[in-house]
mmCIF file of C-alpha atoms in Angstrom:
data_model
loop_
_atom_site.group_PDB
_atom_site.id
_atom_site.type_symbol
_atom_site.label_atom_id
_atom_site.label_comp_id
_atom_site.label_asym_id
_atom_site.label_seq_id
_atom_site.Cartn_x
_atom_site.Cartn_y
_atom_site.Cartn_z
ATOM 1 C CA UNK A 24 5.272 41.112 18.511
ATOM 2 C CA UNK A 25 5.401 37.572 16.571
ATOM 3 C CA UNK A 26 2.144 35.821 17.324
ATOM 4 C CA UNK A 27 1.328 32.333 16.026
ATOM 5 C CA UNK A 28 -1.931 31.903 14.122
ATOM 6 C CA UNK A 29 -4.800 30.223 15.999
ATOM 7 C CA UNK A 30 -4.759 26.924 14.847
ATOM 8 C CA UNK A 31 -8.271 25.875 13.184
ATOM 9 C CA UNK A 32 -9.953 22.581 13.826
ATOM 10 C CA UNK A 33 -8.451 21.027 10.769
ATOM 11 C CA UNK A 34 -5.137 22.104 11.776
ATOM 12 C CA UNK A 35 -5.757 20.476 15.233
ATOM 13 C CA UNK A 36 -7.226 17.382 13.780
ATOM 14 C CA UNK A 37 -4.312 17.000 11.290
ATOM 15 C CA UNK A 38 -1.528 17.089 14.179
ATOM 16 C CA UNK A 39 -3.675 14.702 16.147
ATOM 17 C CA UNK A 40 -3.762 12.191 12.998
ATOM 18 C CA UNK A 41 0.031 12.827 12.510
ATOM 19 C CA UNK A 42 0.717 11.878 16.145
ATOM 20 C CA UNK A 43 -1.606 9.128 16.214
ATOM 21 C CA UNK A 44 0.344 7.237 12.915
ATOM 22 C CA UNK A 45 3.687 8.039 15.297
ATOM 23 C CA UNK A 46 1.981 6.036 18.149
ATOM 24 C CA UNK A 47 2.301 8.893 20.399
ATOM 25 C CA UNK A 48 -0.922 9.793 21.685
ATOM 26 C CA UNK A 49 -1.664 9.705 25.286
ATOM 27 C CA UNK A 50 -4.627 7.822 26.405
ATOM 28 C CA UNK A 51 -6.831 10.783 26.722
ATOM 29 C CA UNK A 52 -5.696 11.954 23.260
ATOM 30 C CA UNK A 53 -6.556 8.556 22.092
ATOM 31 C CA UNK A 54 -9.991 9.173 23.711
ATOM 32 C CA UNK A 55 -10.163 12.788 21.871
ATOM 33 C CA UNK A 56 -9.164 11.104 18.546
ATOM 34 C CA UNK A 57 -12.128 8.478 18.900
ATOM 35 C CA UNK A 58 -14.444 10.901 19.985
ATOM 36 C CA UNK A 59 -13.668 13.221 17.061
ATOM 37 C CA UNK A 60 -13.650 10.564 14.529
ATOM 38 C CA UNK A 61 -17.342 9.249 15.729
ATOM 39 C CA UNK A 62 -18.815 12.918 15.329
ATOM 40 C CA UNK A 63 -18.882 13.419 11.525
ATOM 41 C CA UNK A 64 -18.367 11.859 8.211
ATOM 42 C CA UNK A 65 -16.049 14.557 6.833
ATOM 43 C CA UNK A 66 -13.526 14.083 9.872
ATOM 44 C CA UNK A 67 -13.257 10.629 8.854
ATOM 45 C CA UNK A 68 -12.742 11.293 5.398
ATOM 46 C CA UNK A 69 -10.085 13.549 6.394
ATOM 47 C CA UNK A 70 -8.589 11.000 8.734
ATOM 48 C CA UNK A 71 -8.662 8.305 5.809
ATOM 49 C CA UNK A 72 -7.408 10.739 3.405
ATOM 50 C CA UNK A 73 -4.289 11.628 5.780
ATOM 51 C CA UNK A 74 -3.518 8.069 6.289
ATOM 52 C CA UNK A 75 -3.316 7.389 2.315
ATOM 53 C CA UNK A 76 -1.510 10.257 1.802
ATOM 54 C CA UNK A 77 1.064 9.226 4.339
ATOM 55 C CA UNK A 78 1.426 5.464 2.732
ATOM 56 C CA UNK A 79 1.672 7.393 -0.529
ATOM 57 C CA UNK A 80 4.392 9.822 0.783
ATOM 58 C CA UNK A 81 6.409 6.926 2.372
ATOM 59 C CA UNK A 82 6.382 5.227 -0.911
ATOM 60 C CA UNK A 83 7.626 8.089 -2.841
ATOM 61 C CA UNK A 84 10.200 9.303 -0.533
ATOM 62 C CA UNK A 85 11.559 5.805 0.217
ATOM 63 C CA UNK A 86 11.758 5.058 -3.471
ATOM 64 C CA UNK A 87 14.055 8.540 -3.830
ATOM 65 C CA UNK A 88 16.485 6.991 -1.124
ATOM 66 C CA UNK A 89 17.240 3.393 -0.884
ATOM 67 C CA UNK A 90 20.067 3.947 1.621
ATOM 68 C CA UNK A 91 18.566 4.578 4.701
ATOM 69 C CA UNK A 92 18.865 3.597 8.113
ATOM 70 C CA UNK A 93 15.748 1.506 8.226
ATOM 71 C CA UNK A 94 16.315 -0.250 4.764
ATOM 72 C CA UNK A 95 18.967 -3.006 4.824
ATOM 73 C CA UNK A 96 21.152 -3.725 2.260
ATOM 74 C CA UNK A 97 20.071 -5.055 -0.879
ATOM 75 C CA UNK A 98 19.266 -8.863 -0.576
ATOM 76 C CA UNK A 99 21.186 -11.150 -2.888
ATOM 77 C CA UNK A 100 19.887 -14.224 -3.958
ATOM 78 C CA UNK A 101 22.312 -16.940 -5.152
ATOM 79 C CA UNK A 102 20.648 -19.254 -7.113
ATOM 80 C CA UNK A 103 22.500 -22.288 -8.668
ATOM 81 C CA UNK A 104 22.334 -21.837 -12.373
ATOM 82 C CA UNK A 105 20.785 -18.728 -12.020
ATOM 83 C CA UNK A 106 21.881 -15.217 -11.995
ATOM 84 C CA UNK A 107 21.686 -13.545 -8.612
ATOM 85 C CA UNK A 108 19.775 -10.453 -8.198
ATOM 86 C CA UNK A 109 19.322 -7.625 -6.003
ATOM 87 C CA UNK A 110 15.921 -6.473 -5.228
ATOM 88 C CA UNK A 111 16.272 -2.772 -5.244
ATOM 89 C CA UNK A 112 15.046 -1.148 -2.017
ATOM 90 C CA UNK A 113 13.799 1.900 -4.025
ATOM 91 C CA UNK A 114 11.136 -0.215 -6.072
ATOM 92 C CA UNK A 115 7.732 1.232 -5.433
ATOM 93 C CA UNK A 116 5.791 -2.248 -4.930
ATOM 94 C CA UNK A 117 2.859 -4.115 -5.819
ATOM 95 C CA UNK A 118 3.532 -7.510 -5.420
ATOM 96 C CA UNK A 119 0.994 -9.852 -6.296
ATOM 97 C CA UNK A 120 0.015 -13.200 -6.404
ATOM 98 C CA UNK A 121 -0.540 -16.452 -7.574
ATOM 99 C CA UNK A 122 -2.610 -19.061 -6.550
ATOM 100 C CA UNK A 123 -3.254 -22.802 -7.239
ATOM 101 C CA UNK A 124 -6.736 -22.659 -6.833
ATOM 102 C CA UNK A 125 -9.852 -22.536 -9.483
ATOM 103 C CA UNK A 126 -12.018 -19.958 -8.606
ATOM 104 C CA UNK A 127 -14.987 -21.595 -6.531
ATOM 105 C CA UNK A 128 -18.661 -21.122 -7.473
ATOM 106 C CA UNK A 129 -20.145 -19.306 -4.573
ATOM 107 C CA UNK A 130 -23.178 -17.189 -3.665
ATOM 108 C CA UNK A 131 -23.445 -13.501 -4.333
ATOM 109 C CA UNK A 132 -21.103 -11.552 -2.135
ATOM 110 C CA UNK A 133 -22.720 -10.162 0.800
ATOM 111 C CA UNK A 134 -21.636 -7.765 3.689
ATOM 112 C CA UNK A 135 -21.142 -9.273 6.786
ATOM 113 C CA UNK A 136 -21.804 -8.157 10.524
ATOM 114 C CA UNK A 137 -19.108 -6.074 11.677
ATOM 115 C CA UNK A 138 -17.565 -8.291 13.902
ATOM 116 C CA UNK A 139 -17.801 -11.216 11.911
ATOM 117 C CA UNK A 140 -15.290 -12.652 9.331
ATOM 118 C CA UNK A 141 -16.384 -13.153 5.966
ATOM 119 C CA UNK A 142 -16.802 -16.914 5.469
ATOM 120 C CA UNK A 143 -13.052 -18.167 4.547
ATOM 121 C CA UNK A 144 -12.303 -18.926 0.908
ATOM 122 C CA UNK A 145 -10.433 -22.243 0.828
ATOM 123 C CA UNK A 146 -7.320 -21.537 -0.736
ATOM 124 C CA UNK A 147 -3.868 -23.434 -0.655
ATOM 125 C CA UNK A 148 -0.981 -21.638 0.797
ATOM 126 C CA UNK A 149 0.130 -18.424 -1.332
ATOM 127 C CA UNK A 150 3.587 -17.007 -0.803
ATOM 128 C CA UNK A 151 4.212 -13.397 -1.651
ATOM 129 C CA UNK A 152 6.816 -11.169 -1.378
ATOM 130 C CA UNK A 153 6.866 -7.661 -1.504
ATOM 131 C CA UNK A 154 9.178 -4.660 -1.165
ATOM 132 C CA UNK A 155 8.335 -4.270 2.354
ATOM 133 C CA UNK A 156 9.617 -8.033 3.151
ATOM 134 C CA UNK A 157 12.724 -6.840 1.481
ATOM 135 C CA UNK A 158 13.230 -3.698 3.826
ATOM 136 C CA UNK A 159 12.745 -6.421 6.689
ATOM 137 C CA UNK A 160 15.490 -8.034 5.169
ATOM 138 C CA UNK A 161 13.467 -11.235 4.400
ATOM 139 C CA UNK A 162 15.089 -13.145 1.692
ATOM 140 C CA UNK A 163 12.890 -14.200 -1.237
ATOM 141 C CA UNK A 164 12.015 -17.976 -1.001
ATOM 142 C CA UNK A 165 12.300 -20.520 -3.549
ATOM 143 C CA UNK A 166 8.816 -21.123 -5.070
ATOM 144 C CA UNK A 167 7.400 -24.356 -4.929
ATOM 145 C CA UNK A 168 4.270 -26.068 -6.994
ATOM 146 C CA UNK A 169 1.919 -25.667 -3.984
ATOM 147 C CA UNK A 170 2.675 -22.212 -2.636
ATOM 148 C CA UNK A 171 4.270 -20.467 -6.038
ATOM 149 C CA UNK A 172 3.204 -16.903 -6.152
ATOM 150 C CA UNK A 173 5.354 -14.193 -6.472
ATOM 151 C CA UNK A 174 5.448 -10.693 -7.875
ATOM 152 C CA UNK A 175 7.687 -7.572 -7.443
ATOM 153 C CA UNK A 176 6.147 -5.062 -9.262
ATOM 154 C CA UNK A 177 7.128 -1.308 -9.151
ATOM 155 C CA UNK A 178 4.575 1.363 -10.185
ATOM 156 C CA UNK A 179 6.885 3.989 -11.769
ATOM 157 C CA UNK A 180 10.132 2.798 -13.169
ATOM 158 C CA UNK A 181 12.859 5.349 -12.496
ATOM 159 C CA UNK A 182 16.616 5.796 -13.602
ATOM 160 C CA UNK A 183 18.668 3.871 -11.389
ATOM 161 C CA UNK A 184 16.286 1.187 -10.489
ATOM 162 C CA UNK A 185 18.297 -2.274 -10.459
ATOM 163 C CA UNK A 186 17.161 -4.458 -11.646
ATOM 164 C CA UNK A 187 14.785 -3.364 -13.711
ATOM 165 C CA UNK A 188 10.944 -4.453 -13.548
ATOM 166 C CA UNK A 189 11.377 -6.905 -16.674
ATOM 167 C CA UNK A 190 14.393 -8.592 -15.268
ATOM 168 C CA UNK A 191 12.532 -9.122 -12.101
ATOM 169 C CA UNK A 192 9.796 -10.432 -14.002
ATOM 170 C CA UNK A 193 12.322 -12.569 -15.790
ATOM 171 C CA UNK A 194 13.940 -13.932 -12.332
ATOM 172 C CA UNK A 195 10.401 -14.504 -10.829
ATOM 173 C CA UNK A 196 9.293 -16.736 -13.740
ATOM 174 C CA UNK A 197 12.365 -18.757 -14.241
ATOM 175 C CA UNK A 198 12.362 -19.421 -10.357
ATOM 176 C CA UNK A 199 8.848 -20.609 -10.964
ATOM 177 C CA UNK A 200 9.477 -22.626 -14.153
ATOM 178 C CA UNK A 201 12.423 -24.726 -12.306
ATOM 179 C CA UNK A 202 10.627 -25.120 -8.961
ATOM 180 C CA UNK A 203 7.459 -26.200 -10.314
ATOM 181 C CA UNK A 204 6.166 -28.430 -13.331
ATOM 182 C CA UNK A 205 2.992 -26.317 -14.139
ATOM 183 C CA UNK A 206 2.480 -23.703 -11.166
ATOM 184 C CA UNK A 207 -0.295 -21.380 -12.148
ATOM 185 C CA UNK A 208 0.780 -18.052 -11.583
ATOM 186 C CA UNK A 209 -0.686 -14.495 -11.801
ATOM 187 C CA UNK A 210 0.915 -11.378 -12.452
ATOM 188 C CA UNK A 211 -0.430 -8.101 -11.793
ATOM 189 C CA UNK A 212 1.699 -4.970 -12.603
ATOM 190 C CA UNK A 213 0.992 -1.546 -12.342
ATOM 191 C CA UNK A 214 4.171 -1.282 -14.264
ATOM 192 C CA UNK A 215 2.306 -2.564 -17.316
ATOM 193 C CA UNK A 216 0.234 0.318 -17.072
ATOM 194 C CA UNK A 217 2.638 2.896 -16.131
ATOM 195 C CA UNK A 218 5.224 2.274 -19.324
ATOM 196 C CA UNK A 219 4.123 3.359 -22.906
ATOM 197 C CA UNK A 220 4.071 -0.256 -24.693
ATOM 198 C CA UNK A 221 6.831 1.033 -26.736
ATOM 199 C CA UNK A 222 9.588 1.615 -24.074
ATOM 200 C CA UNK A 223 9.091 -1.959 -22.765
ATOM 201 C CA UNK A 224 11.445 -4.574 -24.391
ATOM 202 C CA UNK A 225 8.613 -7.166 -25.852
ATOM 203 C CA UNK A 226 11.623 -8.880 -27.391
ATOM 204 C CA UNK A 227 12.836 -9.948 -24.270
ATOM 205 C CA UNK A 228 9.560 -10.769 -22.689
ATOM 206 C CA UNK A 229 8.051 -12.316 -25.421
ATOM 207 C CA UNK A 230 9.375 -15.743 -23.817
ATOM 208 C CA UNK A 231 6.836 -15.179 -21.083
ATOM 209 C CA UNK A 232 3.759 -15.671 -23.648
ATOM 210 C CA UNK A 233 5.851 -19.091 -24.640
ATOM 211 C CA UNK A 234 4.649 -20.666 -21.107
ATOM 212 C CA UNK A 235 0.743 -21.009 -21.173
ATOM 213 C CA UNK A 236 0.644 -22.019 -17.718
ATOM 214 C CA UNK A 237 1.248 -18.840 -16.453
ATOM 215 C CA UNK A 238 -1.603 -16.305 -16.106
ATOM 216 C CA UNK A 239 -0.681 -12.714 -16.504
ATOM 217 C CA UNK A 240 -2.271 -9.532 -15.395
ATOM 218 C CA UNK A 241 -2.914 -7.407 -17.624
ATOM 219 C CA UNK A 242 -3.528 -10.332 -20.150
ATOM 220 C CA UNK A 243 -2.415 -8.301 -23.271
ATOM 221 C CA UNK A 244 1.121 -9.225 -22.022
ATOM 222 C CA UNK B 19 -16.340 -9.956 -12.792
ATOM 223 C CA UNK B 20 -13.220 -11.838 -14.146
ATOM 224 C CA UNK B 21 -10.134 -12.288 -11.833
ATOM 225 C CA UNK B 22 -8.624 -9.847 -14.258
ATOM 226 C CA UNK B 23 -11.103 -6.946 -13.691
ATOM 227 C CA UNK B 24 -11.335 -7.499 -9.782
ATOM 228 C CA UNK B 25 -7.203 -7.603 -9.797
ATOM 229 C CA UNK B 26 -7.347 -4.755 -11.798
ATOM 230 C CA UNK B 27 -10.143 -2.862 -9.862
ATOM 231 C CA UNK B 28 -7.934 -3.460 -6.179
ATOM 232 C CA UNK B 29 -4.657 -2.458 -8.114
ATOM 233 C CA UNK B 30 -6.534 0.941 -8.898
ATOM 234 C CA UNK B 31 -7.728 1.594 -5.894
ATOM 235 C CA UNK B 32 -4.387 0.090 -3.972
ATOM 236 C CA UNK B 33 -2.951 3.369 -1.965
ATOM 237 C CA UNK B 34 -6.638 4.370 -0.866
ATOM 238 C CA UNK B 35 -7.106 0.677 0.219
ATOM 239 C CA UNK B 36 -3.688 0.471 1.914
ATOM 240 C CA UNK B 37 -4.503 3.995 3.589
ATOM 241 C CA UNK B 38 -7.441 2.899 5.015
ATOM 242 C CA UNK B 39 -6.018 -0.255 6.211
ATOM 243 C CA UNK B 40 -3.252 1.625 7.843
ATOM 244 C CA UNK B 41 -5.411 3.797 9.259
ATOM 245 C CA UNK B 42 -6.636 1.111 11.345
ATOM 246 C CA UNK B 43 -3.544 -1.113 12.170
ATOM 247 C CA UNK B 44 -1.118 1.514 12.183
ATOM 248 C CA UNK B 45 1.384 -0.437 10.579
ATOM 249 C CA UNK B 46 2.369 0.051 6.761
ATOM 250 C CA UNK B 47 3.749 -3.798 6.706
ATOM 251 C CA UNK B 48 0.560 -5.105 8.063
ATOM 252 C CA UNK B 49 -1.332 -2.926 5.906
ATOM 253 C CA UNK B 50 0.514 -4.236 2.515
ATOM 254 C CA UNK B 51 0.059 -7.898 4.275
ATOM 255 C CA UNK B 52 -3.840 -7.635 4.724
ATOM 256 C CA UNK B 53 -3.968 -5.852 1.156
ATOM 257 C CA UNK B 54 -2.466 -8.723 -0.866
ATOM 258 C CA UNK B 55 -4.276 -11.409 1.258
ATOM 259 C CA UNK B 56 -7.590 -9.569 0.301
ATOM 260 C CA UNK B 57 -6.665 -9.443 -3.539
ATOM 261 C CA UNK B 58 -5.901 -13.268 -3.127
ATOM 262 C CA UNK B 59 -9.214 -13.756 -1.836
ATOM 263 C CA UNK B 60 -11.205 -11.428 -3.845
ATOM 264 C CA UNK B 61 -9.877 -12.897 -6.973
ATOM 265 C CA UNK B 62 -10.462 -16.424 -6.009
ATOM 266 C CA UNK B 63 -14.096 -15.512 -5.971
ATOM 267 C CA UNK B 64 -14.326 -12.846 -8.554
ATOM 268 C CA UNK B 65 -17.246 -14.542 -10.416
ATOM 269 C CA UNK B 66 -19.389 -13.796 -7.407
ATOM 270 C CA UNK B 67 -19.022 -9.992 -7.992
ATOM 271 C CA UNK B 68 -20.917 -8.215 -10.463
ATOM 272 C CA UNK B 69 -19.677 -5.043 -10.304
ATOM 273 C CA UNK B 70 -16.623 -3.097 -9.074
ATOM 274 C CA UNK B 71 -18.233 -1.604 -6.070
ATOM 275 C CA UNK B 72 -19.245 -5.384 -5.103
ATOM 276 C CA UNK B 73 -15.819 -6.160 -5.451
ATOM 277 C CA UNK B 74 -14.461 -3.115 -3.433
ATOM 278 C CA UNK B 75 -17.264 -3.360 -0.499
ATOM 279 C CA UNK B 76 -16.457 -7.080 -0.037
ATOM 280 C CA UNK B 77 -12.912 -6.602 -0.035
ATOM 281 C CA UNK B 78 -12.940 -3.521 2.184
ATOM 282 C CA UNK B 79 -15.135 -5.699 4.748
ATOM 283 C CA UNK B 80 -12.620 -8.505 4.381
ATOM 284 C CA UNK B 81 -9.846 -6.077 5.038
ATOM 285 C CA UNK B 82 -11.503 -4.746 7.948
ATOM 286 C CA UNK B 83 -12.089 -7.761 9.668
ATOM 287 C CA UNK B 84 -8.347 -8.745 9.228
ATOM 288 C CA UNK B 85 -7.419 -5.660 10.768
ATOM 289 C CA UNK B 86 -9.901 -5.904 13.951
ATOM 290 C CA UNK B 87 -8.433 -9.596 14.291
ATOM 291 C CA UNK B 88 -4.872 -8.181 14.131
ATOM 292 C CA UNK B 89 -5.620 -5.332 16.773
ATOM 293 C CA UNK B 90 -7.443 -7.819 18.927
ATOM 294 C CA UNK B 91 -4.285 -10.091 18.854
ATOM 295 C CA UNK B 92 -1.818 -7.148 19.792
ATOM 296 C CA UNK B 93 -0.573 -6.462 23.254
ATOM 297 C CA UNK B 94 -1.447 -2.539 23.104
ATOM 298 C CA UNK B 95 -4.858 -2.713 22.525
ATOM 299 C CA UNK B 96 -5.614 0.465 24.402
ATOM 300 C CA UNK B 97 -3.812 2.406 21.559
ATOM 301 C CA UNK B 98 -5.692 1.310 18.941
ATOM 302 C CA UNK B 99 -9.306 2.793 17.728
ATOM 303 C CA UNK B 100 -12.187 1.344 19.303
ATOM 304 C CA UNK B 101 -14.266 -0.587 17.517
ATOM 305 C CA UNK B 102 -16.996 1.509 17.361
ATOM 306 C CA UNK B 103 -14.864 4.033 15.575
ATOM 307 C CA UNK B 104 -13.707 1.413 13.236
ATOM 308 C CA UNK B 105 -17.190 0.362 12.229
ATOM 309 C CA UNK B 106 -17.935 4.080 11.149
ATOM 310 C CA UNK B 107 -14.618 3.998 9.077
ATOM 311 C CA UNK B 108 -15.321 0.675 7.414
ATOM 312 C CA UNK B 109 -19.165 2.564 6.569
ATOM 313 C CA UNK B 110 -17.190 5.791 4.987
ATOM 314 C CA UNK B 111 -17.960 5.628 1.229
ATOM 315 C CA UNK B 112 -14.852 6.948 -0.416
ATOM 316 C CA UNK B 113 -15.677 10.795 -1.742
ATOM 317 C CA UNK B 114 -13.850 10.247 -4.856
ATOM 318 C CA UNK B 115 -13.300 7.520 -7.411
ATOM 319 C CA UNK B 116 -9.976 5.697 -7.534
ATOM 320 C CA UNK B 117 -7.480 8.027 -9.761
ATOM 321 C CA UNK B 118 -5.226 5.004 -10.243
ATOM 322 C CA UNK B 119 -1.898 4.933 -8.132
ATOM 323 C CA UNK B 120 0.471 5.509 -10.899
ATOM 324 C CA UNK B 121 -1.128 9.091 -11.695
ATOM 325 C CA UNK B 122 -1.267 9.869 -7.724
ATOM 326 C CA UNK B 123 2.103 8.989 -7.377
ATOM 327 C CA UNK B 124 3.275 11.142 -10.238
ATOM 328 C CA UNK B 125 1.748 13.932 -9.031
ATOM 329 C CA UNK B 126 2.858 13.416 -5.455
ATOM 330 C CA UNK B 127 6.280 13.254 -6.789
ATOM 331 C CA UNK B 128 6.272 16.769 -8.374
ATOM 332 C CA UNK B 129 4.176 18.463 -5.339
ATOM 333 C CA UNK B 130 6.925 17.160 -3.009
ATOM 334 C CA UNK B 131 9.597 19.258 -4.844
ATOM 335 C CA UNK B 132 7.263 21.906 -4.366
ATOM 336 C CA UNK B 133 7.660 22.129 -0.278
ATOM 337 C CA UNK B 134 10.306 24.239 1.578
ATOM 338 C CA UNK B 135 13.609 22.290 2.091
ATOM 339 C CA UNK B 136 12.822 22.288 5.580
ATOM 340 C CA UNK B 137 9.672 20.499 5.113
ATOM 341 C CA UNK B 138 10.833 18.038 2.828
ATOM 342 C CA UNK B 139 13.398 17.220 5.048
ATOM 343 C CA UNK B 140 10.994 16.759 7.883
ATOM 344 C CA UNK B 141 9.156 14.199 5.515
ATOM 345 C CA UNK B 142 12.468 12.479 4.536
ATOM 346 C CA UNK B 143 13.234 11.806 7.985
ATOM 347 C CA UNK B 144 9.950 10.960 8.827
ATOM 348 C CA UNK B 145 8.590 8.983 6.027
ATOM 349 C CA UNK B 146 11.972 8.023 4.436
ATOM 350 C CA UNK B 147 13.740 7.068 7.272
ATOM 351 C CA UNK B 148 11.154 5.863 9.476
ATOM 352 C CA UNK B 149 11.891 8.044 12.000
ATOM 353 C CA UNK B 150 9.123 8.889 14.937
ATOM 354 C CA UNK B 151 7.900 12.517 14.947
ATOM 355 C CA UNK B 152 10.099 12.774 18.646
ATOM 356 C CA UNK B 153 13.340 11.563 16.876
ATOM 357 C CA UNK B 154 12.943 13.772 13.995
ATOM 358 C CA UNK B 155 12.628 16.624 16.297
ATOM 359 C CA UNK B 156 15.969 15.635 18.088
ATOM 360 C CA UNK B 157 17.679 15.329 14.612
ATOM 361 C CA UNK B 158 16.731 18.337 13.534
ATOM 362 C CA UNK B 159 16.932 20.527 16.829
ATOM 363 C CA UNK B 160 13.394 21.380 17.142
ATOM 364 C CA UNK B 161 10.555 20.894 19.238
ATOM 365 C CA UNK B 162 8.353 17.733 18.639
ATOM 366 C CA UNK B 163 5.232 19.838 18.463
ATOM 367 C CA UNK B 164 6.507 21.790 15.773
ATOM 368 C CA UNK B 165 7.542 18.525 13.702
ATOM 369 C CA UNK B 166 3.587 17.407 13.829
ATOM 370 C CA UNK B 167 2.784 20.977 12.784
ATOM 371 C CA UNK B 168 4.711 20.776 9.939
ATOM 372 C CA UNK B 169 3.678 17.182 8.777
ATOM 373 C CA UNK B 170 0.183 18.337 9.308
ATOM 374 C CA UNK B 171 0.874 21.736 6.884
ATOM 375 C CA UNK B 172 2.652 19.454 4.658
ATOM 376 C CA UNK B 173 -0.483 17.141 4.252
ATOM 377 C CA UNK B 174 -2.709 20.244 3.301
ATOM 378 C CA UNK B 175 -0.297 21.798 0.955
ATOM 379 C CA UNK B 176 0.293 18.324 -0.767
ATOM 380 C CA UNK B 177 -3.451 17.570 -1.238
ATOM 381 C CA UNK B 178 -4.196 20.861 -2.773
ATOM 382 C CA UNK B 179 -0.932 20.551 -4.913
ATOM 383 C CA UNK B 180 -2.297 17.193 -6.110
ATOM 384 C CA UNK B 181 -5.755 17.864 -6.726
ATOM 385 C CA UNK B 182 -4.672 20.906 -9.051
ATOM 386 C CA UNK B 183 -2.399 18.715 -10.758
ATOM 387 C CA UNK B 184 -4.809 15.777 -11.331
ATOM 388 C CA UNK B 185 -7.560 17.800 -12.368
ATOM 389 C CA UNK B 186 -5.363 19.819 -14.654
ATOM 390 C CA UNK B 187 -4.188 16.751 -16.157
ATOM 391 C CA UNK B 188 -0.629 18.000 -15.646
#
């Protein structure tokens, strides 16, 4: 006789978590999940870890198969005077930012009450474009002095990615240069931590350092 | 802290951070948006943080509150976790220091290859093609419950494998 093993509590919880992320829990099951999460820190830790792993798996698997039903065709950005670029669906992203504000002098950070939003930092509009935007078919907008902010950063370069991260950086900076006289741009990139420096084409990247109005992260760039 | 230091701290914690937000809002895109927005805000006030923990704690609070606002603005409020649960999750201290997302992704990539072909196919359809569990079940002619069991077991296998690889420096 072939009997299934009796599932232990963690197995039941993990299935519940998987269905929660799938948005397929019935109301009474949702109540059960809430109840379970309120019972022990261990369950909450398991829950957050499960969701974290799901996020990582999604990034990794998505990077392995750019041609999926849910991923749109690569977006082409025609730029007069510029090269058109394909943003690869396989890039693992981390896209950051630019801001045009000087950091404000504020008091020591404080935790706020659970339902209160921390005091809002006055910011000028920030434009960001991530790999998820790409999956949704959104086109990369032209940068402007007011909203300049852009970055597409793959965490782990892999064979077959096109264009490579250095090309993406150059495109982003050319955009910023053409559209804004002196945008202040911050680039944060896991890429530069993941690739040995001798594998980066520093000659091609050297022009970055010739534009002091940009700020880069890591600053050693 | 400097803006650079805050950026680096948040990026190193990115996977755990977005995983936490995703647990709240059940939406990858929204989680990425909230993370990026939180980064911008945290960097803008970098000088007010004395330690990495200050920056992470403040950022988690900002992200959690943005998540709550997002949940409140959605129609299917009944599906999301209760605010009591959200508050408890926010108090949850990470059990491990961030390992760096690059190392984690490399370990995960290797561990995924060790799963059985059937499990990898379930993962590919569920996460790679973003199909719901029920759709994966139809595609593979299995029961939905079997798909969820497979995903749950894959989690445990991947976690054990990644711990082994990261701890042994593979």
